[in-house]
Tab-separated table of C-alpha atoms in Angstrom:
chain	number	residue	atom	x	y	z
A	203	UNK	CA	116.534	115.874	112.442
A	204	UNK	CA	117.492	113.838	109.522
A	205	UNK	CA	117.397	114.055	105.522
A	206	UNK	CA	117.424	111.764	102.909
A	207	UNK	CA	117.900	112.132	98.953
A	208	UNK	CA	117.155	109.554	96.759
A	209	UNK	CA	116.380	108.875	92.793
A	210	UNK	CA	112.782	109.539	92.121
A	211	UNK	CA	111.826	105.617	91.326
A	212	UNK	CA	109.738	103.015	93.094
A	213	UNK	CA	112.747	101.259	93.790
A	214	UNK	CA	113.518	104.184	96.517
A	215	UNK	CA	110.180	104.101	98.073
A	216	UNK	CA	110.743	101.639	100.776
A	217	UNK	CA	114.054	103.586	101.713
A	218	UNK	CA	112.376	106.876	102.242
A	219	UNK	CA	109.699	105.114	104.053
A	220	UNK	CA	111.545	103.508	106.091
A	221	UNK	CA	113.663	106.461	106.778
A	222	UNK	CA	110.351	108.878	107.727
A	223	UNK	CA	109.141	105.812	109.714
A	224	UNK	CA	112.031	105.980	111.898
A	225	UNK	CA	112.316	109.981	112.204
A	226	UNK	CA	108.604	110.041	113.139
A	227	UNK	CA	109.394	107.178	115.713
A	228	UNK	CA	112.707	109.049	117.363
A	229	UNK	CA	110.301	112.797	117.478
A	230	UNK	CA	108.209	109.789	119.433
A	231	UNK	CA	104.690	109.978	117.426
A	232	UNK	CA	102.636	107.314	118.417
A	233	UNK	CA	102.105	104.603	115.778
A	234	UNK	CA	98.588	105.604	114.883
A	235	UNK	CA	100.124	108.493	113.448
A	236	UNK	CA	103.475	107.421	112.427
A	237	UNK	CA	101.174	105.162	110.160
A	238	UNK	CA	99.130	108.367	108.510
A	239	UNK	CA	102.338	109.844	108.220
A	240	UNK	CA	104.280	106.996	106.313
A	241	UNK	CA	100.918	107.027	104.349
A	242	UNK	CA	100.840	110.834	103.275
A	243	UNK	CA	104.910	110.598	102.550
A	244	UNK	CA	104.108	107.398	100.193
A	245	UNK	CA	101.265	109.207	98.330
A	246	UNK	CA	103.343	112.340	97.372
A	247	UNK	CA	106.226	110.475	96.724
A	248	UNK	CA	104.934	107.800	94.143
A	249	UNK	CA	102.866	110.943	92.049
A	250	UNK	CA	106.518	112.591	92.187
A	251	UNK	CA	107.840	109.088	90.531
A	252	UNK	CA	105.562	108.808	88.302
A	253	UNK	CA	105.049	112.192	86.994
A	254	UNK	CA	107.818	114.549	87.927
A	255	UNK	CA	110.063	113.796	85.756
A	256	UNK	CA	108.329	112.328	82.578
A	257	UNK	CA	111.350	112.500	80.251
A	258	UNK	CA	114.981	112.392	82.717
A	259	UNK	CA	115.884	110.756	85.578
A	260	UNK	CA	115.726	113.158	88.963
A	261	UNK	CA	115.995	112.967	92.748
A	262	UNK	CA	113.612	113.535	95.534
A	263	UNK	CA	114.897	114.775	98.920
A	264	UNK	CA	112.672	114.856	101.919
A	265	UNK	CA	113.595	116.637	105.376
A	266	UNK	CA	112.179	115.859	108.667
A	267	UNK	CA	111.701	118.222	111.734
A	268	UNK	CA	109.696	118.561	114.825
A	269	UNK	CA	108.565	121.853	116.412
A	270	UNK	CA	106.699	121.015	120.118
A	271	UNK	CA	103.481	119.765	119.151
A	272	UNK	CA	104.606	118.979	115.078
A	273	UNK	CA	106.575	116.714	113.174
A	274	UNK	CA	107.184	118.022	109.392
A	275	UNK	CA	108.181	117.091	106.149
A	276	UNK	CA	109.862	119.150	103.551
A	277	UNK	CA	109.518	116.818	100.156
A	278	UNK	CA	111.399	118.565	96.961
A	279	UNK	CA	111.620	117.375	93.751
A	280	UNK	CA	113.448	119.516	90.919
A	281	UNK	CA	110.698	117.877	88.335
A	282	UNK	CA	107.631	119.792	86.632
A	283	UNK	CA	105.771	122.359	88.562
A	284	UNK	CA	102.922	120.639	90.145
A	285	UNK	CA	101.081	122.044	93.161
A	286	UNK	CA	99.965	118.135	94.496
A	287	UNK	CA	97.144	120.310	96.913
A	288	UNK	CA	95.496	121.928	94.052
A	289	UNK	CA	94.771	119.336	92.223
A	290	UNK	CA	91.306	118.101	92.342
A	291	UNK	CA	90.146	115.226	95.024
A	292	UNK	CA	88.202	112.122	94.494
A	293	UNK	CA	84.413	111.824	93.323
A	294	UNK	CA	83.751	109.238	96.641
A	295	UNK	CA	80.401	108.897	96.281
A	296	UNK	CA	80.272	106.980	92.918
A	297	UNK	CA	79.336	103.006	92.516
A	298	UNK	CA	81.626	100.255	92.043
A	299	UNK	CA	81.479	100.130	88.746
A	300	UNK	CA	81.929	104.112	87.918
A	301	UNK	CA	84.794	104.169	90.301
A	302	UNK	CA	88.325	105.345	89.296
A	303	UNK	CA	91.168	105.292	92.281
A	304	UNK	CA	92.434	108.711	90.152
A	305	UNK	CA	92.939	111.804	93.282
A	306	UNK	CA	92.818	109.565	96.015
A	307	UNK	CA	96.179	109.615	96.907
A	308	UNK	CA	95.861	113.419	97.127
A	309	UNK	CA	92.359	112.857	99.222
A	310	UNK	CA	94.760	110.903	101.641
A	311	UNK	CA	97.454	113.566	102.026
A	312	UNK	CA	94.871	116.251	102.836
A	313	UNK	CA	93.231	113.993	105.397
A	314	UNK	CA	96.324	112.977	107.480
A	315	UNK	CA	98.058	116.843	107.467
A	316	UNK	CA	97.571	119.448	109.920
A	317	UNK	CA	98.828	121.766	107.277
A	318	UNK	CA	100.688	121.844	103.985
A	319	UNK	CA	102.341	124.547	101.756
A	320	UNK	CA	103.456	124.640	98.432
A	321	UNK	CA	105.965	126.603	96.383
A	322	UNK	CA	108.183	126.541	93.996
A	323	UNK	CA	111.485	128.148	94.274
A	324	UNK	CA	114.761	127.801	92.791
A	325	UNK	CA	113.418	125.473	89.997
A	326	UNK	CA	112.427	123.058	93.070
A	327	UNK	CA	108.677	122.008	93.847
A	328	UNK	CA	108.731	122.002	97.974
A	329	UNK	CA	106.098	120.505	99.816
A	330	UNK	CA	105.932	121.056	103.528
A	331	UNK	CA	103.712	118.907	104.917
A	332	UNK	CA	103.043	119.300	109.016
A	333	UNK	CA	101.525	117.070	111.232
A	334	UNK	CA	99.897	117.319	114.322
A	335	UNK	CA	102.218	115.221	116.871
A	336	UNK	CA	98.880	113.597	118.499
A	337	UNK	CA	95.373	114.200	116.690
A	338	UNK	CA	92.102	113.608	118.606
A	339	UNK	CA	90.404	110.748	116.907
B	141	UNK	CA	103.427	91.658	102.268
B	142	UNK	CA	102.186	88.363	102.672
B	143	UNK	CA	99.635	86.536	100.950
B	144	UNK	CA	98.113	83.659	102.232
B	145	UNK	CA	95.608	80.809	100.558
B	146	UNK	CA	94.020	79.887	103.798
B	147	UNK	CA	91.798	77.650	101.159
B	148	UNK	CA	87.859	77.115	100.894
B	149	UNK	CA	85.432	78.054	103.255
B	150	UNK	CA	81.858	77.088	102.310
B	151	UNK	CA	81.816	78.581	98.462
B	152	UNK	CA	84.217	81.367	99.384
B	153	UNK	CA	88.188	80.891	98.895
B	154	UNK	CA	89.651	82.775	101.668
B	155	UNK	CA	93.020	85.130	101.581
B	156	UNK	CA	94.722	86.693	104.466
B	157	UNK	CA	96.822	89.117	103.549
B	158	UNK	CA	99.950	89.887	105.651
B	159	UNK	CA	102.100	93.326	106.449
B	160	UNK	CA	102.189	96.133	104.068
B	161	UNK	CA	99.615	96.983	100.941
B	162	UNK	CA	102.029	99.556	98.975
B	163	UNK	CA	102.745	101.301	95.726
B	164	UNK	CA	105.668	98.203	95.433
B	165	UNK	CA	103.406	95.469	97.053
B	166	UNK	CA	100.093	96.216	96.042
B	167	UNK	CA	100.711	94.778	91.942
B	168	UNK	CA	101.781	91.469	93.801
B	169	UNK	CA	98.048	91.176	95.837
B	170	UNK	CA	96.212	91.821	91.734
B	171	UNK	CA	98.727	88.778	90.608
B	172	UNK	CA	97.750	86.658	93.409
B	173	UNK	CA	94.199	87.329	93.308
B	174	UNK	CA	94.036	87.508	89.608
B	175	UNK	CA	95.459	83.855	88.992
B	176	UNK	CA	92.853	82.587	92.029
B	177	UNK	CA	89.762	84.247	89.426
B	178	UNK	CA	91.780	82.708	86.768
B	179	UNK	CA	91.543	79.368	88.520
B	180	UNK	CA	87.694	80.148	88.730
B	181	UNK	CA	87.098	81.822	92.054
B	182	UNK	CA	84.213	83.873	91.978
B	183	UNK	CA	83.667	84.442	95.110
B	184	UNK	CA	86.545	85.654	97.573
B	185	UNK	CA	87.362	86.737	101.398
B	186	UNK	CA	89.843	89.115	102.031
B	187	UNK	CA	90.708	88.652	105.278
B	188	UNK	CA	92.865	92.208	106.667
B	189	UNK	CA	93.685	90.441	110.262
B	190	UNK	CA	97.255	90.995	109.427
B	191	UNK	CA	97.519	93.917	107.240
B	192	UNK	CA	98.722	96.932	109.127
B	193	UNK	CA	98.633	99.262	106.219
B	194	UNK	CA	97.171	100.298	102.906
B	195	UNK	CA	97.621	103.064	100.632
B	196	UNK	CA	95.793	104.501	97.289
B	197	UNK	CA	98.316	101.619	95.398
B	198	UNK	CA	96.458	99.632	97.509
B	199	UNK	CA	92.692	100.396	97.042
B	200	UNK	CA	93.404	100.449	93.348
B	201	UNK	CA	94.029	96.742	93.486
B	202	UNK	CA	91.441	95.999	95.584
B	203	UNK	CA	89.088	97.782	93.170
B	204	UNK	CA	90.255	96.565	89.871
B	205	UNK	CA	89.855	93.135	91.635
B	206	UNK	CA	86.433	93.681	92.419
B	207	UNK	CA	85.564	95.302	89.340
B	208	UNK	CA	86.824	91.971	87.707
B	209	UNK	CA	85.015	89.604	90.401
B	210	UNK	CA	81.743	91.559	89.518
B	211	UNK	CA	82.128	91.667	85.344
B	212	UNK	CA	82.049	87.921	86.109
B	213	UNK	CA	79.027	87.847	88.383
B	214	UNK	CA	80.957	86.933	91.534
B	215	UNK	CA	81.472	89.063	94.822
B	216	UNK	CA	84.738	89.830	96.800
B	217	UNK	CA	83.693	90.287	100.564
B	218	UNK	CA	86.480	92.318	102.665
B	219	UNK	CA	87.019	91.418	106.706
B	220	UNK	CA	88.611	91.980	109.932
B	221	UNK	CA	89.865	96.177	108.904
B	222	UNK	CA	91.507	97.562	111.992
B	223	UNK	CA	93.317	100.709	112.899
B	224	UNK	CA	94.264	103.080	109.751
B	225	UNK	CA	93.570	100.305	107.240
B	226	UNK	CA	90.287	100.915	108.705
B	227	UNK	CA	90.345	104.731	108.729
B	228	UNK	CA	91.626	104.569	105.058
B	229	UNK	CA	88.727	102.620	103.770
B	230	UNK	CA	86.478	104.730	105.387
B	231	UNK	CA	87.731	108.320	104.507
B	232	UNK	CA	87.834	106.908	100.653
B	233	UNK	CA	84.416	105.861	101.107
B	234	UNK	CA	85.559	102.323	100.395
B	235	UNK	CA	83.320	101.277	103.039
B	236	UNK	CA	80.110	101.750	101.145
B	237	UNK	CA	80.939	100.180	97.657
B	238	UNK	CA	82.989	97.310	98.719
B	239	UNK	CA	80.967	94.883	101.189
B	240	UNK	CA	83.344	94.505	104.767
B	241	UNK	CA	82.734	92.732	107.726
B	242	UNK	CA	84.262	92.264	111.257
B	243	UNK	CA	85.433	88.472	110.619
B	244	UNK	CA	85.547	85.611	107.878
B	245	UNK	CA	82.704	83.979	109.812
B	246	UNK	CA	80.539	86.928	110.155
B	247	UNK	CA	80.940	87.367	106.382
B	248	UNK	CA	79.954	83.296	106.061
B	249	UNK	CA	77.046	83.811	108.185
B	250	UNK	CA	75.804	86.767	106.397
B	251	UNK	CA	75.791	85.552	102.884
């Protein structure tokens, strides 16, 4: 399946969207779940662009593939180490008022994966992210 | 994304919002909904018909608007969530600090 490399900056965010949209589509997800998946890719990718690289430009690359029952995502980024799944999730039971947005996106990823790995290797953080072609509801 | 002004519906100005709530959208729903406040809005329908998908960028705007709509006394009432805008809401627990409801007119009736 395909790959895509772009410069870590909103700009690029429809563009790898897009591009995950369509590789979930051809592995021939249904669009519940090419939805959650568009949704996980989008969270990791805007924390990448906004904190990977806090004082150069960088790129992100992201690799699709599909086992029987999976459909993955490799996302690297040659930014800061940051282990995304270790960070800590969202206090969800606090009032309007008290309520920060802060972990959510990482809340998100967790929810919609079947799996995910982190390492970092070769001076690249690598995210594998796999989902679950069809999840019971 | 698309936002509407469907326009005034007893003392609540309704929007629809249309397509995609992203990281590049979402600031473009706060504008919108900020200048409606500005105009003196204080209480507001969101109506999610139409919006196939939200992410974090997207509850964050949602949230700050509320959290604006409330510092000024007034409410912002969410409708019509379907598929995994609906799922989203609910898994970020959404569902219990911002009042939704299955339609614009259920939300009329109920208020």
């Amino acid at each position: 399946m395909g790959k895509i490399g772009l410069s870590a900056q909103m700009e690029s965010l429809e563009e790898f969207l897009d591009f995950v949209v369509k590789e979930a589509g051809r592995a021939g997800l249904p669009s519940r779940r090419i939805s959650e998946i568009r949704l996980a890719a989008e969270e990791v990718l805007v924390n990448i662009f906004c904190y990977a690289y806090p004082e150069t430009k960088g790129d992100v690359s992201i690799n699709c593939s599909e086992g029987e029952d999976v459909f993955v995502l490799e996302i690297l980024d040659r930014g800061i180490p940051f282990n995304m799944m270790a960070a800590p999730g969202p206090d969800l039971s606090s009032c309007l008022s008290d309520r920060c947005v802060g972990g959510l996106g990482i809340h998100f990823v967790k929810k919609m994966t079947t799996k995910a790995r982190y390492v970092r290797e070769k001076e690249q953080n690598c995210l594998t992210l796999v989902f679950e072609k069809c999840r019971e509801e | 994304m698309k936002i509407h002004q469907i326009g005034q519906k007893k003392e609540y100005h309704v929007v629809a919002v249309e397509g995609r709530m992203d990281a590049v959208s979402a600031p473009e729903f706060e504008k919108s909904l900020n200048a409606l406040i500005a105009e003196g809005a204080l209480k507001i329908i969101v109506d999610f018909e139409s919006l196939d998908y939200i992410s974090s960028a997207g509850l964050r705007s949602v949230l700050i608007t509320a959290k604006k709509i409330q510092s000024k006394n007034g409410s912002i009432v969410v409708v019509s969530l379907h598929g995994t805008v609906k799922e989203i809401f609910e898994i970020s627990g959404f569902s219990t600090i911002i009042p939704i409801h299955g339609s614009v007119d259920a939300a009329l009736e109920t208020t």
